[in-house]
Amino acid sequence: ALKAFSVELEIPGDFRECTYSIQGTGNVGFHLLEALIQNGARKIRYLSDVSGGIRMQADISDDLFVQLKNHLDHKGAPKDFVHPDVEFVPGEAILSADVDVLVPAALQNQIREDNVGQIKARLVIEAANGPTTPGADRMLQERSRKAIVVPDILANAGGVIVSSWEWLQNIEDEKWPLVMVNKMLESTMARGFQPVRVARVAVCEHHRHAAVGVGLGRVRVVVDAVMAVVQRLHPPVVDLQVPEAA
């Protein structure tokens, strides 16, 4: 999502130059933080969990990341993390942060009608399931400074994709290298984003509607293919009986 939409953000450079606010330090939020650091994106400004958040006053250094990772690995809350370049902020500051990219990666219904006006990010990536209410979603699209919302159906599909590959490895008794899996996932996600972006431009202005439309189109193709096979294997029975004369 970050690579696909960095151009639309109109930010010099690429996703590594964006500033970030991440809500959630669980499996999704923490691994996103780690992936950003590993790929050279160090402008993570805000991070939170249910207890509160922290603000990084400068780009995350190697030393800061190691200390923060160790703290979170030992089940420490972000609000309890102590470092000279970090300060505590209330949890609601994460959503209203003045950053390029906001990633709600925790709970449902975090961006609502009552707080959507505080969203300043140009790109909202729904790493959680349903973090934006329908009403707030419409308001984000209708305001003069529109935010690009990458819907959960698209943004967090990677987990399901990799799960299917784990199933495949199990039945084939194989173990794929992590580097290969990551490259395959990046390629697969990129291919998934492209038709959605095309549909958004050609049919509608909303990535969520475009993603659902593309998904339903693919389901229809599969259903039609299955029905064609069923009809070949079990052709309809034609009643050849001659009706009785009146």
mmCIF file of C-alpha atoms in Angstrom:
data_model
loop_
_atom_site.group_PDB
_atom_site.id
_atom_site.type_symbol
_atom_site.label_atom_id
_atom_site.label_comp_id
_atom_site.label_asym_id
_atom_site.label_seq_id
_atom_site.Cartn_x
_atom_site.Cartn_y
_atom_site.Cartn_z
ATOM 1 C CA ALA A 1 0.000 0.000 0.000
ATOM 2 C CA LEU A 2 2.773 2.406 0.927
ATOM 3 C CA LYS A 3 4.713 1.838 -2.261
ATOM 4 C CA ALA A 4 1.596 1.861 -4.410
ATOM 5 C CA PHE A 5 0.257 5.175 -3.132
ATOM 6 C CA SER A 6 3.416 7.163 -2.320
ATOM 7 C CA VAL A 7 3.141 8.984 -5.673
ATOM 8 C CA GLU A 8 -0.476 9.983 -5.027
ATOM 9 C CA LEU A 9 0.565 11.465 -1.689
ATOM 10 C CA GLU A 10 2.555 14.094 -3.608
ATOM 11 C CA ILE A 11 5.474 13.713 -1.216
ATOM 12 C CA PRO A 12 9.032 14.097 -2.521
ATOM 13 C CA GLY A 13 10.844 10.773 -2.573
ATOM 14 C CA ASP A 14 8.952 7.628 -1.611
ATOM 15 C CA PHE A 15 7.388 5.866 1.366
ATOM 16 C CA ARG A 16 10.656 6.187 3.287
ATOM 17 C CA GLU A 17 10.159 9.949 3.387
ATOM 18 C CA CYS A 18 6.625 9.716 4.800
ATOM 19 C CA THR A 19 5.796 10.312 8.454
ATOM 20 C CA TYR A 20 3.708 7.673 10.235
ATOM 21 C CA SER A 21 1.304 7.204 13.104
ATOM 22 C CA ILE A 22 0.553 3.583 14.028
ATOM 23 C CA GLN A 23 -2.316 2.620 16.314
ATOM 24 C CA GLY A 24 -1.652 -0.825 17.728
ATOM 25 C CA THR A 25 1.421 -2.809 18.788
ATOM 26 C CA GLY A 26 0.047 -6.317 18.313
ATOM 27 C CA ASN A 27 0.909 -8.742 15.534
ATOM 28 C CA VAL A 28 -0.011 -6.254 12.817
ATOM 29 C CA GLY A 29 1.186 -2.954 14.255
ATOM 30 C CA PHE A 30 4.460 -4.245 15.659
ATOM 31 C CA HIS A 31 5.438 -6.113 12.510
ATOM 32 C CA LEU A 32 4.559 -3.072 10.420
ATOM 33 C CA LEU A 33 6.878 -0.982 12.588
ATOM 34 C CA GLU A 34 9.613 -3.561 12.149
ATOM 35 C CA ALA A 35 9.091 -3.775 8.375
ATOM 36 C CA LEU A 36 9.208 0.003 8.007
ATOM 37 C CA ILE A 37 12.512 0.208 9.887
ATOM 38 C CA GLN A 38 14.008 -2.659 7.892
ATOM 39 C CA ASN A 39 13.054 -0.909 4.641
ATOM 40 C CA GLY A 40 14.553 2.419 5.622
ATOM 41 C CA ALA A 41 11.403 4.245 6.770
ATOM 42 C CA ARG A 42 12.381 5.777 10.106
ATOM 43 C CA LYS A 43 9.942 8.679 10.400
ATOM 44 C CA ILE A 44 7.520 6.825 12.647
ATOM 45 C CA ARG A 45 6.301 9.646 14.841
ATOM 46 C CA TYR A 46 3.524 8.016 16.883
ATOM 47 C CA LEU A 47 2.840 4.546 18.276
ATOM 48 C CA SER A 48 0.149 3.395 20.679
ATOM 49 C CA ASP A 49 -1.820 0.587 22.249
ATOM 50 C CA VAL A 50 -4.990 0.621 24.340
ATOM 51 C CA SER A 51 -3.174 2.162 27.323
ATOM 52 C CA GLY A 52 -1.831 5.221 25.502
ATOM 53 C CA GLY A 53 0.834 6.255 23.073
ATOM 54 C CA ILE A 54 4.274 7.720 22.535
ATOM 55 C CA ARG A 55 5.664 10.353 20.206
ATOM 56 C CA MET A 56 9.116 10.047 18.723
ATOM 57 C CA GLN A 57 10.664 13.496 18.500
ATOM 58 C CA ALA A 58 13.100 12.497 15.741
ATOM 59 C CA ASP A 59 13.684 9.694 13.254
ATOM 60 C CA ILE A 60 14.020 6.298 14.926
ATOM 61 C CA SER A 61 17.686 5.404 15.349
ATOM 62 C CA ASP A 62 19.009 1.850 15.529
ATOM 63 C CA ASP A 63 19.548 2.238 19.271
ATOM 64 C CA LEU A 64 16.017 3.525 19.866
ATOM 65 C CA PHE A 65 14.475 0.748 17.789
ATOM 66 C CA VAL A 66 16.422 -1.988 19.594
ATOM 67 C CA GLN A 67 15.324 -0.629 22.983
ATOM 68 C CA LEU A 68 11.710 -0.203 21.872
ATOM 69 C CA LYS A 69 11.577 -3.692 20.340
ATOM 70 C CA ASN A 70 12.998 -5.223 23.515
ATOM 71 C CA HIS A 71 10.408 -3.325 25.584
ATOM 72 C CA LEU A 72 7.495 -4.493 23.426
ATOM 73 C CA ASP A 73 8.849 -8.059 23.178
ATOM 74 C CA HIS A 74 8.637 -8.248 26.975
ATOM 75 C CA LYS A 75 4.972 -7.178 26.904
ATOM 76 C CA GLY A 76 5.746 -3.625 27.896
ATOM 77 C CA ALA A 77 3.177 -0.945 27.080
ATOM 78 C CA PRO A 78 4.302 1.934 24.860
ATOM 79 C CA LYS A 79 3.316 4.439 27.542
ATOM 80 C CA ASP A 80 5.864 2.876 29.920
ATOM 81 C CA PHE A 81 8.758 3.091 27.467
ATOM 82 C CA VAL A 82 11.422 5.521 28.646
ATOM 83 C CA HIS A 83 13.878 7.168 26.259
ATOM 84 C CA PRO A 84 15.245 10.728 25.910
ATOM 85 C CA ASP A 85 13.757 11.072 22.404
ATOM 86 C CA VAL A 86 10.298 9.770 23.353
ATOM 87 C CA GLU A 87 7.392 11.376 25.182
ATOM 88 C CA PHE A 88 4.005 10.071 26.308
ATOM 89 C CA VAL A 89 0.833 11.196 24.525
ATOM 90 C CA PRO A 90 -2.808 10.220 25.072
ATOM 91 C CA GLY A 91 -4.194 7.542 22.794
ATOM 92 C CA GLU A 92 -6.475 9.906 20.861
ATOM 93 C CA ALA A 93 -3.416 11.874 19.700
ATOM 94 C CA ILE A 94 -2.465 8.933 17.474
ATOM 95 C CA LEU A 95 -5.464 9.396 15.188
ATOM 96 C CA SER A 96 -5.202 13.188 15.050
ATOM 97 C CA ALA A 97 -1.436 13.225 14.449
ATOM 98 C CA ASP A 98 -0.209 15.559 11.717
ATOM 99 C CA VAL A 99 1.481 12.854 9.630
ATOM 100 C CA ASP A 100 1.397 11.599 6.060
ATOM 101 C CA VAL A 101 0.245 8.052 6.844
ATOM 102 C CA LEU A 102 -2.138 6.866 9.553
ATOM 103 C CA VAL A 103 -2.344 3.125 10.188
ATOM 104 C CA PRO A 104 -5.179 1.967 12.471
ATOM 105 C CA ALA A 105 -3.951 -1.544 13.272
ATOM 106 C CA ALA A 106 -5.861 -2.349 16.435
ATOM 107 C CA LEU A 107 -9.646 -2.325 16.898
ATOM 108 C CA GLN A 108 -12.836 -1.738 14.943
ATOM 109 C CA ASN A 109 -14.642 1.606 14.752
ATOM 110 C CA GLN A 110 -11.696 3.787 15.756
ATOM 111 C CA ILE A 111 -12.327 6.458 13.116
ATOM 112 C CA ARG A 112 -15.895 7.637 13.674
ATOM 113 C CA GLU A 113 -18.157 10.557 12.798
ATOM 114 C CA ASP A 114 -17.270 12.265 16.084
ATOM 115 C CA ASN A 115 -13.493 12.244 15.496
ATOM 116 C CA VAL A 116 -13.059 12.030 11.732
ATOM 117 C CA GLY A 117 -12.668 15.799 11.550
ATOM 118 C CA GLN A 118 -9.426 15.471 13.500
ATOM 119 C CA ILE A 119 -7.781 13.185 10.916
ATOM 120 C CA LYS A 120 -4.922 15.037 9.221
ATOM 121 C CA ALA A 121 -3.192 12.141 7.441
ATOM 122 C CA ARG A 122 -3.327 12.052 3.645
ATOM 123 C CA LEU A 123 -3.242 8.248 3.542
ATOM 124 C CA VAL A 124 -5.182 5.952 5.889
ATOM 125 C CA ILE A 125 -4.229 2.281 5.664
ATOM 126 C CA GLU A 126 -6.753 0.027 7.364
ATOM 127 C CA ALA A 127 -4.512 -2.684 8.787
ATOM 128 C CA ALA A 128 -7.216 -3.591 11.331
ATOM 129 C CA ASN A 129 -10.589 -5.042 10.384
ATOM 130 C CA GLY A 130 -13.234 -2.336 10.063
ATOM 131 C CA PRO A 131 -11.402 0.511 11.835
ATOM 132 C CA THR A 132 -13.477 3.155 10.011
ATOM 133 C CA THR A 133 -17.230 3.439 10.371
ATOM 134 C CA PRO A 134 -19.269 3.873 7.148
ATOM 135 C CA GLY A 135 -20.270 7.404 8.126
ATOM 136 C CA ALA A 136 -16.693 8.460 8.825
ATOM 137 C CA ASP A 137 -15.596 6.833 5.584
ATOM 138 C CA ARG A 138 -18.010 9.000 3.596
ATOM 139 C CA MET A 139 -16.881 12.116 5.437
ATOM 140 C CA LEU A 140 -13.232 11.416 4.626
ATOM 141 C CA GLN A 141 -14.113 11.283 0.926
ATOM 142 C CA GLU A 142 -16.366 14.335 0.933
ATOM 143 C CA ARG A 143 -14.104 16.810 2.682
ATOM 144 C CA SER A 144 -12.144 19.294 0.599
ATOM 145 C CA ARG A 145 -8.774 17.749 1.490
ATOM 146 C CA LYS A 146 -9.609 14.146 0.696
ATOM 147 C CA ALA A 147 -7.754 11.313 2.366
ATOM 148 C CA ILE A 148 -6.844 8.211 0.416
ATOM 149 C CA VAL A 149 -8.312 5.279 2.358
ATOM 150 C CA VAL A 150 -6.853 1.857 1.573
ATOM 151 C CA PRO A 151 -9.654 -0.446 2.784
ATOM 152 C CA ASP A 152 -9.076 -3.400 5.062
ATOM 153 C CA ILE A 153 -10.282 -5.847 2.395
ATOM 154 C CA LEU A 154 -7.195 -4.864 0.417
ATOM 155 C CA ALA A 155 -4.644 -3.586 2.932
ATOM 156 C CA ASN A 156 -4.596 -6.552 5.310
ATOM 157 C CA ALA A 157 -5.141 -9.315 2.756
ATOM 158 C CA GLY A 158 -1.520 -10.402 3.150
ATOM 159 C CA GLY A 159 -2.289 -12.475 6.233
ATOM 160 C CA VAL A 160 -4.839 -14.603 4.372
ATOM 161 C CA ILE A 161 -2.520 -14.956 1.380
ATOM 162 C CA VAL A 162 0.373 -16.222 3.481
ATOM 163 C CA SER A 163 -1.962 -18.547 5.392
ATOM 164 C CA SER A 164 -2.923 -20.186 2.094
ATOM 165 C CA TRP A 165 0.774 -20.644 1.313
ATOM 166 C CA GLU A 166 1.313 -22.232 4.731
ATOM 167 C CA TRP A 167 -1.489 -24.681 3.921
ATOM 168 C CA LEU A 168 0.159 -25.439 0.585
ATOM 169 C CA GLN A 169 3.544 -26.045 2.222
ATOM 170 C CA ASN A 170 1.956 -28.381 4.740
ATOM 171 C CA ILE A 171 0.258 -30.595 2.169
ATOM 172 C CA GLU A 172 3.412 -30.642 0.005
ATOM 173 C CA ASP A 173 5.691 -31.198 3.038
ATOM 174 C CA GLU A 174 7.784 -28.154 2.094
ATOM 175 C CA LYS A 175 9.270 -25.169 3.900
ATOM 176 C CA TRP A 176 9.795 -22.036 1.834
ATOM 177 C CA PRO A 177 12.529 -19.519 2.745
ATOM 178 C CA LEU A 178 11.178 -16.371 4.417
ATOM 179 C CA VAL A 179 12.920 -14.151 1.862
ATOM 180 C CA MET A 180 11.086 -15.948 -0.950
ATOM 181 C CA VAL A 181 7.740 -15.663 0.847
ATOM 182 C CA ASN A 182 8.218 -11.926 1.384
ATOM 183 C CA LYS A 183 9.068 -11.361 -2.288
ATOM 184 C CA MET A 184 6.084 -13.427 -3.408
ATOM 185 C CA LEU A 185 3.802 -11.523 -1.046
ATOM 186 C CA GLU A 186 5.008 -8.125 -2.231
ATOM 187 C CA SER A 187 4.482 -9.157 -5.851
ATOM 188 C CA THR A 188 1.032 -10.586 -5.136
ATOM 189 C CA MET A 189 -0.102 -7.498 -3.206
ATOM 190 C CA ALA A 190 1.168 -5.208 -5.964
ATOM 191 C CA ARG A 191 -0.836 -7.185 -8.550
ATOM 192 C CA GLY A 192 -3.870 -6.922 -6.318
ATOM 193 C CA PHE A 193 -3.590 -3.148 -5.992
ATOM 194 C CA GLN A 194 -3.330 -2.411 -9.705
ATOM 195 C CA PRO A 195 -6.840 -3.466 -10.841
ATOM 196 C CA VAL A 196 -8.343 -1.676 -7.849
ATOM 197 C CA ARG A 197 -6.635 1.558 -8.801
ATOM 198 C CA VAL A 198 -7.804 1.135 -12.407
ATOM 199 C CA ALA A 199 -11.394 0.483 -11.278
ATOM 200 C CA ARG A 200 -11.312 3.495 -8.971
ATOM 201 C CA VAL A 201 -10.349 5.795 -11.822
ATOM 202 C CA ALA A 202 -12.668 4.250 -14.406
ATOM 203 C CA VAL A 203 -15.774 3.468 -12.354
ATOM 204 C CA CYS A 204 -15.790 5.161 -8.958
ATOM 205 C CA GLU A 205 -13.739 7.483 -6.778
ATOM 206 C CA HIS A 206 -13.586 5.253 -3.737
ATOM 207 C CA HIS A 207 -10.953 2.560 -3.203
ATOM 208 C CA ARG A 208 -13.308 0.566 -0.975
ATOM 209 C CA HIS A 209 -16.014 0.382 -3.622
ATOM 210 C CA ALA A 210 -13.432 -0.421 -6.273
ATOM 211 C CA ALA A 211 -11.891 -3.209 -4.176
ATOM 212 C CA VAL A 212 -15.278 -4.792 -3.450
ATOM 213 C CA GLY A 213 -16.232 -4.524 -7.124
ATOM 214 C CA VAL A 214 -13.029 -6.200 -8.279
ATOM 215 C CA GLY A 215 -13.475 -8.921 -5.662
ATOM 216 C CA LEU A 216 -17.076 -9.618 -6.661
ATOM 217 C CA GLY A 217 -16.024 -9.751 -10.298
ATOM 218 C CA ARG A 218 -13.453 -12.424 -9.505
ATOM 219 C CA VAL A 219 -15.974 -14.410 -7.472
ATOM 220 C CA ARG A 220 -18.362 -14.302 -10.426
ATOM 221 C CA VAL A 221 -15.676 -15.664 -12.756
ATOM 222 C CA VAL A 222 -15.054 -18.581 -10.378
ATOM 223 C CA VAL A 223 -18.756 -19.289 -9.921
ATOM 224 C CA ASP A 224 -19.349 -19.250 -13.683
ATOM 225 C CA ALA A 225 -16.420 -21.649 -14.194
ATOM 226 C CA VAL A 226 -17.716 -24.030 -11.522
ATOM 227 C CA MET A 227 -21.223 -23.954 -12.969
ATOM 228 C CA ALA A 228 -19.840 -24.715 -16.438
ATOM 229 C CA VAL A 229 -18.041 -27.790 -15.088
ATOM 230 C CA VAL A 230 -21.156 -28.934 -13.218
ATOM 231 C CA GLN A 231 -23.261 -28.613 -16.355
ATOM 232 C CA ARG A 232 -20.761 -30.682 -18.359
ATOM 233 C CA LEU A 233 -20.664 -33.420 -15.740
ATOM 234 C CA HIS A 234 -24.388 -33.343 -15.055
ATOM 235 C CA PRO A 235 -26.226 -32.074 -18.142
ATOM 236 C CA PRO A 236 -29.817 -31.030 -17.578
ATOM 237 C CA VAL A 237 -32.383 -33.783 -18.143
ATOM 238 C CA VAL A 238 -34.716 -33.019 -21.035
ATOM 239 C CA ASP A 239 -38.230 -34.396 -20.779
ATOM 240 C CA LEU A 240 -38.951 -36.012 -24.175
ATOM 241 C CA GLN A 241 -42.429 -37.279 -23.344
ATOM 242 C CA VAL A 242 -45.068 -36.467 -25.940
ATOM 243 C CA PRO A 243 -47.970 -34.659 -24.379
ATOM 244 C CA GLU A 244 -51.288 -36.487 -24.535
ATOM 245 C CA ALA A 245 -53.713 -35.438 -27.223
ATOM 246 C CA ALA A 246 -56.580 -33.335 -26.052
#
